[in-house]
C-alpha cells in the first residue's frame, strides 16, 4: 500500500489551525452573548421586544456567528482526534454526535425575527411565526438534535480523560455541555450563557493542545 507523507510544515500548520479554531468557535459565541445588548435568554415576546430594541446591533453579531460556524468543523476534528487516541470507540461515537452541531438542521430564529421586523410585522405576529417555525414544521423535531451534539462533546470529554490531553481540559469538556442549556432553561442571563461557552472554549483549546506536533527531521 502506498502512503502519502504529510510535510512537517503542513502538519504543523494544521495542528495550530485546529487549536485556533477550537478556541475561536466557542469563544465567538461567548463574546456574542456576553456583549449582546439584548437579553439573550429571555423567551417569547419578551425576547423579541428585547431583540428589536437593539436591532441595529444584530448585523455585526450575525457575522460573528458566521465566524464561529466556520470554525466548528475544525474544532470537532481536533478535539475528536485527541479523544479517539484515548478511547477510540467512545471518541468515534462522540465525534459523530458532535458533528450534528455543524449541520444546518433548523432555521436561525434571530434571522427570522430580524427579517420579520424589517418588513414591518408586529411583535405578536413575529412571536406566532417563530413559534410555528420552532414547533409546527415537519422538521421541527430536529431542533432537539442540538442536545445530541452536546452529548457528543460530553463523550469526547470522557474519552479525552485517557488521552494526552490535560485532565482539567477533559473534565471541562464533560461539564461545559451541561452548562450551555442551563442558562436558557433557568433564564440566567447573558453572563451565565456566555460563561458556559467560555468554559467550552477553554476545554476545546486545552484538549487540542495535545494534538501531535510535526515530527522533527535530522
mmCIF file with all atom_site columns, C-alpha atoms in Angstrom:
data_model
loop_
_atom_site.group_PDB
_atom_site.id
_atom_site.type_symbol
_atom_site.label_atom_id
_atom_site.label_alt_id
_atom_site.label_comp_id
_atom_site.label_asym_id
_atom_site.label_entity_id
_atom_site.label_seq_id
_atom_site.pdbx_PDB_ins_code
_atom_site.Cartn_x
_atom_site.Cartn_y
_atom_site.Cartn_z
_atom_site.occupancy
_atom_site.B_iso_or_equiv
_atom_site.pdbx_formal_charge
_atom_site.auth_seq_id
_atom_site.auth_comp_id
_atom_site.auth_asym_id
_atom_site.auth_atom_id
_atom_site.pdbx_PDB_model_num
ATOM 1   C CA . UNK A 1 1   ? 0.000   0.000  0.000  1.00 0.00 ? 1   UNK A CA 1
ATOM 2   C CA . UNK A 1 2   ? 1.273   3.446  -0.883 1.00 0.00 ? 2   UNK A CA 1
ATOM 3   C CA . UNK A 1 3   ? 1.120   6.071  1.849  1.00 0.00 ? 3   UNK A CA 1
ATOM 4   C CA . UNK A 1 4   ? 1.284   9.821  1.467  1.00 0.00 ? 4   UNK A CA 1
ATOM 5   C CA . UNK A 1 5   ? 3.605   11.556 3.904  1.00 0.00 ? 5   UNK A CA 1
ATOM 6   C CA . UNK A 1 6   ? 2.468   14.876 5.283  1.00 0.00 ? 6   UNK A CA 1
ATOM 7   C CA . UNK A 1 7   ? 5.133   17.570 5.096  1.00 0.00 ? 7   UNK A CA 1
ATOM 8   C CA . UNK A 1 8   ? 6.157   18.717 8.601  1.00 0.00 ? 8   UNK A CA 1
ATOM 9   C CA . UNK A 1 9   ? 5.350   22.343 7.784  1.00 0.00 ? 9   UNK A CA 1
ATOM 10  C CA . UNK A 1 10  ? 1.859   21.379 6.615  1.00 0.00 ? 10  UNK A CA 1
ATOM 11  C CA . UNK A 1 11  ? 1.308   19.165 9.654  1.00 0.00 ? 11  UNK A CA 1
ATOM 12  C CA . UNK A 1 12  ? 2.416   21.988 11.948 1.00 0.00 ? 12  UNK A CA 1
ATOM 13  C CA . UNK A 1 13  ? 0.087   24.487 10.289 1.00 0.00 ? 13  UNK A CA 1
ATOM 14  C CA . UNK A 1 14  ? -2.836  22.059 10.523 1.00 0.00 ? 14  UNK A CA 1
ATOM 15  C CA . UNK A 1 15  ? -2.211  21.499 14.225 1.00 0.00 ? 15  UNK A CA 1
ATOM 16  C CA . UNK A 1 16  ? -2.095  25.196 15.048 1.00 0.00 ? 16  UNK A CA 1
ATOM 17  C CA . UNK A 1 17  ? -5.111  25.932 12.833 1.00 0.00 ? 17  UNK A CA 1
ATOM 18  C CA . UNK A 1 18  ? -7.156  23.308 14.687 1.00 0.00 ? 18  UNK A CA 1
ATOM 19  C CA . UNK A 1 19  ? -6.104  24.725 18.053 1.00 0.00 ? 19  UNK A CA 1
ATOM 20  C CA . UNK A 1 20  ? -7.075  28.242 16.955 1.00 0.00 ? 20  UNK A CA 1
ATOM 21  C CA . UNK A 1 21  ? -10.431 27.038 15.596 1.00 0.00 ? 21  UNK A CA 1
ATOM 22  C CA . UNK A 1 22  ? -11.105 25.008 18.757 1.00 0.00 ? 22  UNK A CA 1
ATOM 23  C CA . UNK A 1 23  ? -10.840 28.196 20.782 1.00 0.00 ? 23  UNK A CA 1
ATOM 24  C CA . UNK A 1 24  ? -12.357 30.581 18.226 1.00 0.00 ? 24  UNK A CA 1
ATOM 25  C CA . UNK A 1 25  ? -15.618 28.704 17.582 1.00 0.00 ? 25  UNK A CA 1
ATOM 26  C CA . UNK A 1 26  ? -16.976 28.720 21.164 1.00 0.00 ? 26  UNK A CA 1
ATOM 27  C CA . UNK A 1 27  ? -15.200 31.992 22.032 1.00 0.00 ? 27  UNK A CA 1
ATOM 28  C CA . UNK A 1 28  ? -17.064 33.833 19.257 1.00 0.00 ? 28  UNK A CA 1
ATOM 29  C CA . UNK A 1 29  ? -20.350 32.521 20.642 1.00 0.00 ? 29  UNK A CA 1
ATOM 30  C CA . UNK A 1 30  ? -19.328 33.551 24.157 1.00 0.00 ? 30  UNK A CA 1
ATOM 31  C CA . UNK A 1 31  ? -18.492 37.096 23.068 1.00 0.00 ? 31  UNK A CA 1
ATOM 32  C CA . UNK A 1 32  ? -21.716 37.438 21.080 1.00 0.00 ? 32  UNK A CA 1
ATOM 33  C CA . UNK A 1 33  ? -23.650 36.525 24.232 1.00 0.00 ? 33  UNK A CA 1
ATOM 34  C CA . UNK A 1 34  ? -21.603 38.486 26.754 1.00 0.00 ? 34  UNK A CA 1
ATOM 35  C CA . UNK A 1 35  ? -21.623 41.660 24.644 1.00 0.00 ? 35  UNK A CA 1
ATOM 36  C CA . UNK A 1 36  ? -25.155 41.339 23.242 1.00 0.00 ? 36  UNK A CA 1
ATOM 37  C CA . UNK A 1 37  ? -27.276 44.426 24.009 1.00 0.00 ? 37  UNK A CA 1
ATOM 38  C CA . UNK A 1 38  ? -30.449 42.353 24.400 1.00 0.00 ? 38  UNK A CA 1
ATOM 39  C CA . UNK A 1 39  ? -31.449 39.680 26.902 1.00 0.00 ? 39  UNK A CA 1
ATOM 40  C CA . UNK A 1 40  ? -30.439 36.524 25.037 1.00 0.00 ? 40  UNK A CA 1
ATOM 41  C CA . UNK A 1 41  ? -32.010 34.069 27.487 1.00 0.00 ? 41  UNK A CA 1
ATOM 42  C CA . UNK A 1 42  ? -35.496 35.603 27.502 1.00 0.00 ? 42  UNK A CA 1
ATOM 43  C CA . UNK A 1 43  ? -38.318 33.841 25.670 1.00 0.00 ? 43  UNK A CA 1
ATOM 44  C CA . UNK A 1 44  ? -41.375 34.654 23.581 1.00 0.00 ? 44  UNK A CA 1
ATOM 45  C CA . UNK A 1 45  ? -42.461 38.253 23.135 1.00 0.00 ? 45  UNK A CA 1
ATOM 46  C CA . UNK A 1 46  ? -40.089 39.418 25.877 1.00 0.00 ? 46  UNK A CA 1
ATOM 47  C CA . UNK A 1 47  ? -37.114 38.191 23.828 1.00 0.00 ? 47  UNK A CA 1
ATOM 48  C CA . UNK A 1 48  ? -38.465 39.655 20.590 1.00 0.00 ? 48  UNK A CA 1
ATOM 49  C CA . UNK A 1 49  ? -39.015 43.089 22.146 1.00 0.00 ? 49  UNK A CA 1
ATOM 50  C CA . UNK A 1 50  ? -35.530 42.979 23.652 1.00 0.00 ? 50  UNK A CA 1
ATOM 51  C CA . UNK A 1 51  ? -34.085 41.984 20.285 1.00 0.00 ? 51  UNK A CA 1
ATOM 52  C CA . UNK A 1 52  ? -35.927 44.691 18.349 1.00 0.00 ? 52  UNK A CA 1
ATOM 53  C CA . UNK A 1 53  ? -34.904 47.370 20.855 1.00 0.00 ? 53  UNK A CA 1
ATOM 54  C CA . UNK A 1 54  ? -31.288 46.929 19.663 1.00 0.00 ? 54  UNK A CA 1
ATOM 55  C CA . UNK A 1 55  ? -31.912 45.510 16.224 1.00 0.00 ? 55  UNK A CA 1
ATOM 56  C CA . UNK A 1 56  ? -29.228 47.691 14.596 1.00 0.00 ? 56  UNK A CA 1
ATOM 57  C CA . UNK A 1 57  ? -26.553 45.755 16.513 1.00 0.00 ? 57  UNK A CA 1
ATOM 58  C CA . UNK A 1 58  ? -27.617 42.429 15.029 1.00 0.00 ? 58  UNK A CA 1
ATOM 59  C CA . UNK A 1 59  ? -25.744 42.560 11.676 1.00 0.00 ? 59  UNK A CA 1
ATOM 60  C CA . UNK A 1 60  ? -22.379 42.634 13.486 1.00 0.00 ? 60  UNK A CA 1
ATOM 61  C CA . UNK A 1 61  ? -23.240 39.681 15.715 1.00 0.00 ? 61  UNK A CA 1
ATOM 62  C CA . UNK A 1 62  ? -24.655 37.720 12.788 1.00 0.00 ? 62  UNK A CA 1
ATOM 63  C CA . UNK A 1 63  ? -21.219 37.888 11.137 1.00 0.00 ? 63  UNK A CA 1
ATOM 64  C CA . UNK A 1 64  ? -19.601 36.808 14.411 1.00 0.00 ? 64  UNK A CA 1
ATOM 65  C CA . UNK A 1 65  ? -21.895 33.772 14.315 1.00 0.00 ? 65  UNK A CA 1
ATOM 66  C CA . UNK A 1 66  ? -20.720 33.009 10.779 1.00 0.00 ? 66  UNK A CA 1
ATOM 67  C CA . UNK A 1 67  ? -17.108 33.093 12.005 1.00 0.00 ? 67  UNK A CA 1
ATOM 68  C CA . UNK A 1 68  ? -18.000 30.700 14.792 1.00 0.00 ? 68  UNK A CA 1
ATOM 69  C CA . UNK A 1 69  ? -19.814 28.316 12.452 1.00 0.00 ? 69  UNK A CA 1
ATOM 70  C CA . UNK A 1 70  ? -16.845 28.272 10.040 1.00 0.00 ? 70  UNK A CA 1
ATOM 71  C CA . UNK A 1 71  ? -14.545 27.145 12.856 1.00 0.00 ? 71  UNK A CA 1
ATOM 72  C CA . UNK A 1 72  ? -16.849 24.456 14.268 1.00 0.00 ? 72  UNK A CA 1
ATOM 73  C CA . UNK A 1 73  ? -15.791 21.584 11.980 1.00 0.00 ? 73  UNK A CA 1
ATOM 74  C CA . UNK A 1 74  ? -12.022 22.030 12.542 1.00 0.00 ? 74  UNK A CA 1
ATOM 75  C CA . UNK A 1 75  ? -12.760 22.273 16.273 1.00 0.00 ? 75  UNK A CA 1
ATOM 76  C CA . UNK A 1 76  ? -14.664 18.983 16.268 1.00 0.00 ? 76  UNK A CA 1
ATOM 77  C CA . UNK A 1 77  ? -11.969 17.254 14.204 1.00 0.00 ? 77  UNK A CA 1
ATOM 78  C CA . UNK A 1 78  ? -9.217  18.455 16.527 1.00 0.00 ? 78  UNK A CA 1
ATOM 79  C CA . UNK A 1 79  ? -10.972 17.520 19.760 1.00 0.00 ? 79  UNK A CA 1
ATOM 80  C CA . UNK A 1 80  ? -12.056 14.173 18.289 1.00 0.00 ? 80  UNK A CA 1
ATOM 81  C CA . UNK A 1 81  ? -8.554  13.246 17.143 1.00 0.00 ? 81  UNK A CA 1
ATOM 82  C CA . UNK A 1 82  ? -7.229  13.638 20.669 1.00 0.00 ? 82  UNK A CA 1
ATOM 83  C CA . UNK A 1 83  ? -10.258 11.963 22.299 1.00 0.00 ? 83  UNK A CA 1
ATOM 84  C CA . UNK A 1 84  ? -10.082 8.956  19.971 1.00 0.00 ? 84  UNK A CA 1
ATOM 85  C CA . UNK A 1 85  ? -6.447  8.432  20.900 1.00 0.00 ? 85  UNK A CA 1
ATOM 86  C CA . UNK A 1 86  ? -7.661  7.791  24.442 1.00 0.00 ? 86  UNK A CA 1
ATOM 87  C CA . UNK A 1 87  ? -10.765 5.700  23.852 1.00 0.00 ? 87  UNK A CA 1
ATOM 88  C CA . UNK A 1 88  ? -11.246 5.057  20.099 1.00 0.00 ? 88  UNK A CA 1
ATOM 89  C CA . UNK A 1 89  ? -14.806 3.710  20.089 1.00 0.00 ? 89  UNK A CA 1
ATOM 90  C CA . UNK A 1 90  ? -16.230 6.213  22.564 1.00 0.00 ? 90  UNK A CA 1
ATOM 91  C CA . UNK A 1 91  ? -14.376 9.004  20.802 1.00 0.00 ? 91  UNK A CA 1
ATOM 92  C CA . UNK A 1 92  ? -15.847 7.956  17.450 1.00 0.00 ? 92  UNK A CA 1
ATOM 93  C CA . UNK A 1 93  ? -19.395 7.917  18.822 1.00 0.00 ? 93  UNK A CA 1
ATOM 94  C CA . UNK A 1 94  ? -18.818 11.310 20.423 1.00 0.00 ? 94  UNK A CA 1
ATOM 95  C CA . UNK A 1 95  ? -17.444 12.734 17.172 1.00 0.00 ? 95  UNK A CA 1
ATOM 96  C CA . UNK A 1 96  ? -20.446 11.528 15.172 1.00 0.00 ? 96  UNK A CA 1
ATOM 97  C CA . UNK A 1 97  ? -22.884 13.119 17.633 1.00 0.00 ? 97  UNK A CA 1
ATOM 98  C CA . UNK A 1 98  ? -20.814 16.305 17.941 1.00 0.00 ? 98  UNK A CA 1
ATOM 99  C CA . UNK A 1 99  ? -20.948 16.799 14.163 1.00 0.00 ? 99  UNK A CA 1
ATOM 100 C CA . UNK A 1 100 ? -24.692 17.404 14.468 1.00 0.00 ? 100 UNK A CA 1
ATOM 101 C CA . UNK A 1 101 ? -23.712 20.865 15.754 1.00 0.00 ? 101 UNK A CA 1
ATOM 102 C CA . UNK A 1 102 ? -22.313 21.651 12.303 1.00 0.00 ? 102 UNK A CA 1
ATOM 103 C CA . UNK A 1 103 ? -25.404 20.510 10.385 1.00 0.00 ? 103 UNK A CA 1
ATOM 104 C CA . UNK A 1 104 ? -27.987 23.068 9.206  1.00 0.00 ? 104 UNK A CA 1
ATOM 105 C CA . UNK A 1 105 ? -30.885 21.217 10.828 1.00 0.00 ? 105 UNK A CA 1
ATOM 106 C CA . UNK A 1 106 ? -33.002 24.274 11.572 1.00 0.00 ? 106 UNK A CA 1
ATOM 107 C CA . UNK A 1 107 ? -33.599 27.938 10.809 1.00 0.00 ? 107 UNK A CA 1
ATOM 108 C CA . UNK A 1 108 ? -31.915 30.694 12.774 1.00 0.00 ? 108 UNK A CA 1
ATOM 109 C CA . UNK A 1 109 ? -34.628 32.247 14.950 1.00 0.00 ? 109 UNK A CA 1
ATOM 110 C CA . UNK A 1 110 ? -32.793 35.572 15.191 1.00 0.00 ? 110 UNK A CA 1
ATOM 111 C CA . UNK A 1 111 ? -32.617 35.832 11.390 1.00 0.00 ? 111 UNK A CA 1
ATOM 112 C CA . UNK A 1 112 ? -36.365 35.251 11.193 1.00 0.00 ? 112 UNK A CA 1
ATOM 113 C CA . UNK A 1 113 ? -37.070 37.925 13.827 1.00 0.00 ? 113 UNK A CA 1
ATOM 114 C CA . UNK A 1 114 ? -34.738 40.375 12.066 1.00 0.00 ? 114 UNK A CA 1
ATOM 115 C CA . UNK A 1 115 ? -36.329 39.817 8.643  1.00 0.00 ? 115 UNK A CA 1
ATOM 116 C CA . UNK A 1 116 ? -39.875 39.901 10.022 1.00 0.00 ? 116 UNK A CA 1
ATOM 117 C CA . UNK A 1 117 ? -39.195 43.181 11.831 1.00 0.00 ? 117 UNK A CA 1
ATOM 118 C CA . UNK A 1 118 ? -37.673 44.684 8.679  1.00 0.00 ? 118 UNK A CA 1
ATOM 119 C CA . UNK A 1 119 ? -40.854 44.023 6.684  1.00 0.00 ? 119 UNK A CA 1
ATOM 120 C CA . UNK A 1 120 ? -42.989 45.589 9.407  1.00 0.00 ? 120 UNK A CA 1
ATOM 121 C CA . UNK A 1 121 ? -44.561 42.672 11.252 1.00 0.00 ? 121 UNK A CA 1
ATOM 122 C CA . UNK A 1 122 ? -45.639 43.458 14.806 1.00 0.00 ? 122 UNK A CA 1
ATOM 123 C CA . UNK A 1 123 ? -44.300 41.630 17.862 1.00 0.00 ? 123 UNK A CA 1
ATOM 124 C CA . UNK A 1 124 ? -47.294 39.267 18.443 1.00 0.00 ? 124 UNK A CA 1
ATOM 125 C CA . UNK A 1 125 ? -47.216 38.221 14.775 1.00 0.00 ? 125 UNK A CA 1
ATOM 126 C CA . UNK A 1 126 ? -43.451 37.631 14.882 1.00 0.00 ? 126 UNK A CA 1
ATOM 127 C CA . UNK A 1 127 ? -43.914 35.577 18.042 1.00 0.00 ? 127 UNK A CA 1
ATOM 128 C CA . UNK A 1 128 ? -46.521 33.376 16.331 1.00 0.00 ? 128 UNK A CA 1
ATOM 129 C CA . UNK A 1 129 ? -44.233 32.996 13.312 1.00 0.00 ? 129 UNK A CA 1
ATOM 130 C CA . UNK A 1 130 ? -41.271 31.965 15.453 1.00 0.00 ? 130 UNK A CA 1
ATOM 131 C CA . UNK A 1 131 ? -43.416 29.548 17.475 1.00 0.00 ? 131 UNK A CA 1
ATOM 132 C CA . UNK A 1 132 ? -44.748 27.910 14.323 1.00 0.00 ? 132 UNK A CA 1
ATOM 133 C CA . UNK A 1 133 ? -41.256 27.702 12.898 1.00 0.00 ? 133 UNK A CA 1
ATOM 134 C CA . UNK A 1 134 ? -39.948 26.005 16.041 1.00 0.00 ? 134 UNK A CA 1
ATOM 135 C CA . UNK A 1 135 ? -42.904 23.723 16.703 1.00 0.00 ? 135 UNK A CA 1
ATOM 136 C CA . UNK A 1 136 ? -45.060 23.383 13.591 1.00 0.00 ? 136 UNK A CA 1
ATOM 137 C CA . UNK A 1 137 ? -42.673 22.464 10.773 1.00 0.00 ? 137 UNK A CA 1
ATOM 138 C CA . UNK A 1 138 ? -42.233 18.839 9.631  1.00 0.00 ? 138 UNK A CA 1
ATOM 139 C CA . UNK A 1 139 ? -38.587 19.069 10.697 1.00 0.00 ? 139 UNK A CA 1
ATOM 140 C CA . UNK A 1 140 ? -39.200 20.902 13.982 1.00 0.00 ? 140 UNK A CA 1
ATOM 141 C CA . UNK A 1 141 ? -38.223 17.818 15.978 1.00 0.00 ? 141 UNK A CA 1
ATOM 142 C CA . UNK A 1 142 ? -34.683 18.239 14.685 1.00 0.00 ? 142 UNK A CA 1
ATOM 143 C CA . UNK A 1 143 ? -34.366 21.235 16.990 1.00 0.00 ? 143 UNK A CA 1
ATOM 144 C CA . UNK A 1 144 ? -33.680 18.752 19.782 1.00 0.00 ? 144 UNK A CA 1
ATOM 145 C CA . UNK A 1 145 ? -30.661 17.435 17.856 1.00 0.00 ? 145 UNK A CA 1
ATOM 146 C CA . UNK A 1 146 ? -28.661 20.234 19.486 1.00 0.00 ? 146 UNK A CA 1
ATOM 147 C CA . UNK A 1 147 ? -28.822 18.280 22.738 1.00 0.00 ? 147 UNK A CA 1
ATOM 148 C CA . UNK A 1 148 ? -27.499 15.198 20.932 1.00 0.00 ? 148 UNK A CA 1
ATOM 149 C CA . UNK A 1 149 ? -24.491 17.228 19.793 1.00 0.00 ? 149 UNK A CA 1
ATOM 150 C CA . UNK A 1 150 ? -23.876 18.365 23.376 1.00 0.00 ? 150 UNK A CA 1
ATOM 151 C CA . UNK A 1 151 ? -23.962 14.715 24.464 1.00 0.00 ? 151 UNK A CA 1
ATOM 152 C CA . UNK A 1 152 ? -21.340 14.050 21.800 1.00 0.00 ? 152 UNK A CA 1
ATOM 153 C CA . UNK A 1 153 ? -18.999 16.582 23.378 1.00 0.00 ? 153 UNK A CA 1
ATOM 154 C CA . UNK A 1 154 ? -19.561 15.015 26.798 1.00 0.00 ? 154 UNK A CA 1
ATOM 155 C CA . UNK A 1 155 ? -18.499 11.652 25.360 1.00 0.00 ? 155 UNK A CA 1
ATOM 156 C CA . UNK A 1 156 ? -15.451 13.285 23.762 1.00 0.00 ? 156 UNK A CA 1
ATOM 157 C CA . UNK A 1 157 ? -14.513 14.716 27.153 1.00 0.00 ? 157 UNK A CA 1
ATOM 158 C CA . UNK A 1 158 ? -14.822 11.285 28.772 1.00 0.00 ? 158 UNK A CA 1
ATOM 159 C CA . UNK A 1 159 ? -12.706 9.726  26.023 1.00 0.00 ? 159 UNK A CA 1
ATOM 160 C CA . UNK A 1 160 ? -10.114 12.500 26.367 1.00 0.00 ? 160 UNK A CA 1
ATOM 161 C CA . UNK A 1 161 ? -9.558  11.543 30.020 1.00 0.00 ? 161 UNK A CA 1
ATOM 162 C CA . UNK A 1 162 ? -7.433  8.636  28.758 1.00 0.00 ? 162 UNK A CA 1
ATOM 163 C CA . UNK A 1 163 ? -5.569  10.716 26.192 1.00 0.00 ? 163 UNK A CA 1
ATOM 164 C CA . UNK A 1 164 ? -2.562  13.021 26.462 1.00 0.00 ? 164 UNK A CA 1
ATOM 165 C CA . UNK A 1 165 ? -4.891  15.992 26.973 1.00 0.00 ? 165 UNK A CA 1
ATOM 166 C CA . UNK A 1 166 ? -4.719  17.817 30.305 1.00 0.00 ? 166 UNK A CA 1
ATOM 167 C CA . UNK A 1 167 ? -7.181  16.289 32.744 1.00 0.00 ? 167 UNK A CA 1
ATOM 168 C CA . UNK A 1 168 ? -8.654  19.711 33.552 1.00 0.00 ? 168 UNK A CA 1
ATOM 169 C CA . UNK A 1 169 ? -9.493  20.226 29.858 1.00 0.00 ? 169 UNK A CA 1
ATOM 170 C CA . UNK A 1 170 ? -11.188 16.828 29.566 1.00 0.00 ? 170 UNK A CA 1
ATOM 171 C CA . UNK A 1 171 ? -13.205 17.460 32.732 1.00 0.00 ? 171 UNK A CA 1
ATOM 172 C CA . UNK A 1 172 ? -14.163 20.936 31.482 1.00 0.00 ? 172 UNK A CA 1
ATOM 173 C CA . UNK A 1 173 ? -15.385 19.356 28.224 1.00 0.00 ? 173 UNK A CA 1
ATOM 174 C CA . UNK A 1 174 ? -17.578 16.993 30.238 1.00 0.00 ? 174 UNK A CA 1
ATOM 175 C CA . UNK A 1 175 ? -19.031 19.855 32.284 1.00 0.00 ? 175 UNK A CA 1
ATOM 176 C CA . UNK A 1 176 ? -19.397 22.622 29.660 1.00 0.00 ? 176 UNK A CA 1
ATOM 177 C CA . UNK A 1 177 ? -22.153 20.958 27.562 1.00 0.00 ? 177 UNK A CA 1
ATOM 178 C CA . UNK A 1 178 ? -24.339 20.741 30.675 1.00 0.00 ? 178 UNK A CA 1
ATOM 179 C CA . UNK A 1 179 ? -23.790 24.433 31.437 1.00 0.00 ? 179 UNK A CA 1
ATOM 180 C CA . UNK A 1 180 ? -24.838 25.596 27.957 1.00 0.00 ? 180 UNK A CA 1
ATOM 181 C CA . UNK A 1 181 ? -28.585 24.752 28.127 1.00 0.00 ? 181 UNK A CA 1
ATOM 182 C CA . UNK A 1 182 ? -28.909 25.591 31.836 1.00 0.00 ? 182 UNK A CA 1
ATOM 183 C CA . UNK A 1 183 ? -28.534 29.324 31.151 1.00 0.00 ? 183 UNK A CA 1
ATOM 184 C CA . UNK A 1 184 ? -31.575 29.240 28.838 1.00 0.00 ? 184 UNK A CA 1
ATOM 185 C CA . UNK A 1 185 ? -33.677 26.794 30.825 1.00 0.00 ? 185 UNK A CA 1
ATOM 186 C CA . UNK A 1 186 ? -33.211 28.831 34.019 1.00 0.00 ? 186 UNK A CA 1
ATOM 187 C CA . UNK A 1 187 ? -33.075 32.160 32.112 1.00 0.00 ? 187 UNK A CA 1
ATOM 188 C CA . UNK A 1 188 ? -29.921 33.167 33.974 1.00 0.00 ? 188 UNK A CA 1
ATOM 189 C CA . UNK A 1 189 ? -28.984 35.992 31.616 1.00 0.00 ? 189 UNK A CA 1
ATOM 190 C CA . UNK A 1 190 ? -26.196 36.830 29.190 1.00 0.00 ? 190 UNK A CA 1
ATOM 191 C CA . UNK A 1 191 ? -23.368 36.451 31.699 1.00 0.00 ? 191 UNK A CA 1
ATOM 192 C CA . UNK A 1 192 ? -24.232 32.842 32.509 1.00 0.00 ? 192 UNK A CA 1
ATOM 193 C CA . UNK A 1 193 ? -24.871 31.975 28.859 1.00 0.00 ? 193 UNK A CA 1
ATOM 194 C CA . UNK A 1 194 ? -21.568 33.492 27.735 1.00 0.00 ? 194 UNK A CA 1
ATOM 195 C CA . UNK A 1 195 ? -19.592 31.956 30.592 1.00 0.00 ? 195 UNK A CA 1
ATOM 196 C CA . UNK A 1 196 ? -20.754 28.473 29.620 1.00 0.00 ? 196 UNK A CA 1
ATOM 197 C CA . UNK A 1 197 ? -19.218 28.924 26.166 1.00 0.00 ? 197 UNK A CA 1
ATOM 198 C CA . UNK A 1 198 ? -16.033 30.374 27.696 1.00 0.00 ? 198 UNK A CA 1
ATOM 199 C CA . UNK A 1 199 ? -15.648 27.128 29.640 1.00 0.00 ? 199 UNK A CA 1
ATOM 200 C CA . UNK A 1 200 ? -16.288 25.280 26.377 1.00 0.00 ? 200 UNK A CA 1
ATOM 201 C CA . UNK A 1 201 ? -13.550 27.311 24.625 1.00 0.00 ? 201 UNK A CA 1
ATOM 202 C CA . UNK A 1 202 ? -11.045 26.556 27.392 1.00 0.00 ? 202 UNK A CA 1
ATOM 203 C CA . UNK A 1 203 ? -11.915 22.855 27.245 1.00 0.00 ? 203 UNK A CA 1
ATOM 204 C CA . UNK A 1 204 ? -11.633 22.567 23.461 1.00 0.00 ? 204 UNK A CA 1
ATOM 205 C CA . UNK A 1 205 ? -8.427  24.583 23.355 1.00 0.00 ? 205 UNK A CA 1
ATOM 206 C CA . UNK A 1 206 ? -6.867  22.580 26.173 1.00 0.00 ? 206 UNK A CA 1
ATOM 207 C CA . UNK A 1 207 ? -7.694  19.251 24.544 1.00 0.00 ? 207 UNK A CA 1
ATOM 208 C CA . UNK A 1 208 ? -6.403  20.222 21.101 1.00 0.00 ? 208 UNK A CA 1
ATOM 209 C CA . UNK A 1 209 ? -3.093  21.313 22.638 1.00 0.00 ? 209 UNK A CA 1
ATOM 210 C CA . UNK A 1 210 ? -2.454  17.564 22.883 1.00 0.00 ? 210 UNK A CA 1
ATOM 211 C CA . UNK A 1 211 ? -2.563  17.174 19.099 1.00 0.00 ? 211 UNK A CA 1
ATOM 212 C CA . UNK A 1 212 ? 0.732   15.633 17.947 1.00 0.00 ? 212 UNK A CA 1
ATOM 213 C CA . UNK A 1 213 ? 3.362   18.149 16.870 1.00 0.00 ? 213 UNK A CA 1
ATOM 214 C CA . UNK A 1 214 ? 5.048   17.953 13.496 1.00 0.00 ? 214 UNK A CA 1
ATOM 215 C CA . UNK A 1 215 ? 7.872   15.385 13.504 1.00 0.00 ? 215 UNK A CA 1
ATOM 216 C CA . UNK A 1 216 ? 11.400  16.792 13.623 1.00 0.00 ? 216 UNK A CA 1
ATOM 217 C CA . UNK A 1 217 ? 13.788  15.723 10.922 1.00 0.00 ? 217 UNK A CA 1
ATOM 218 C CA . UNK A 1 218 ? 17.509  15.357 11.434 1.00 0.00 ? 218 UNK A CA 1
#
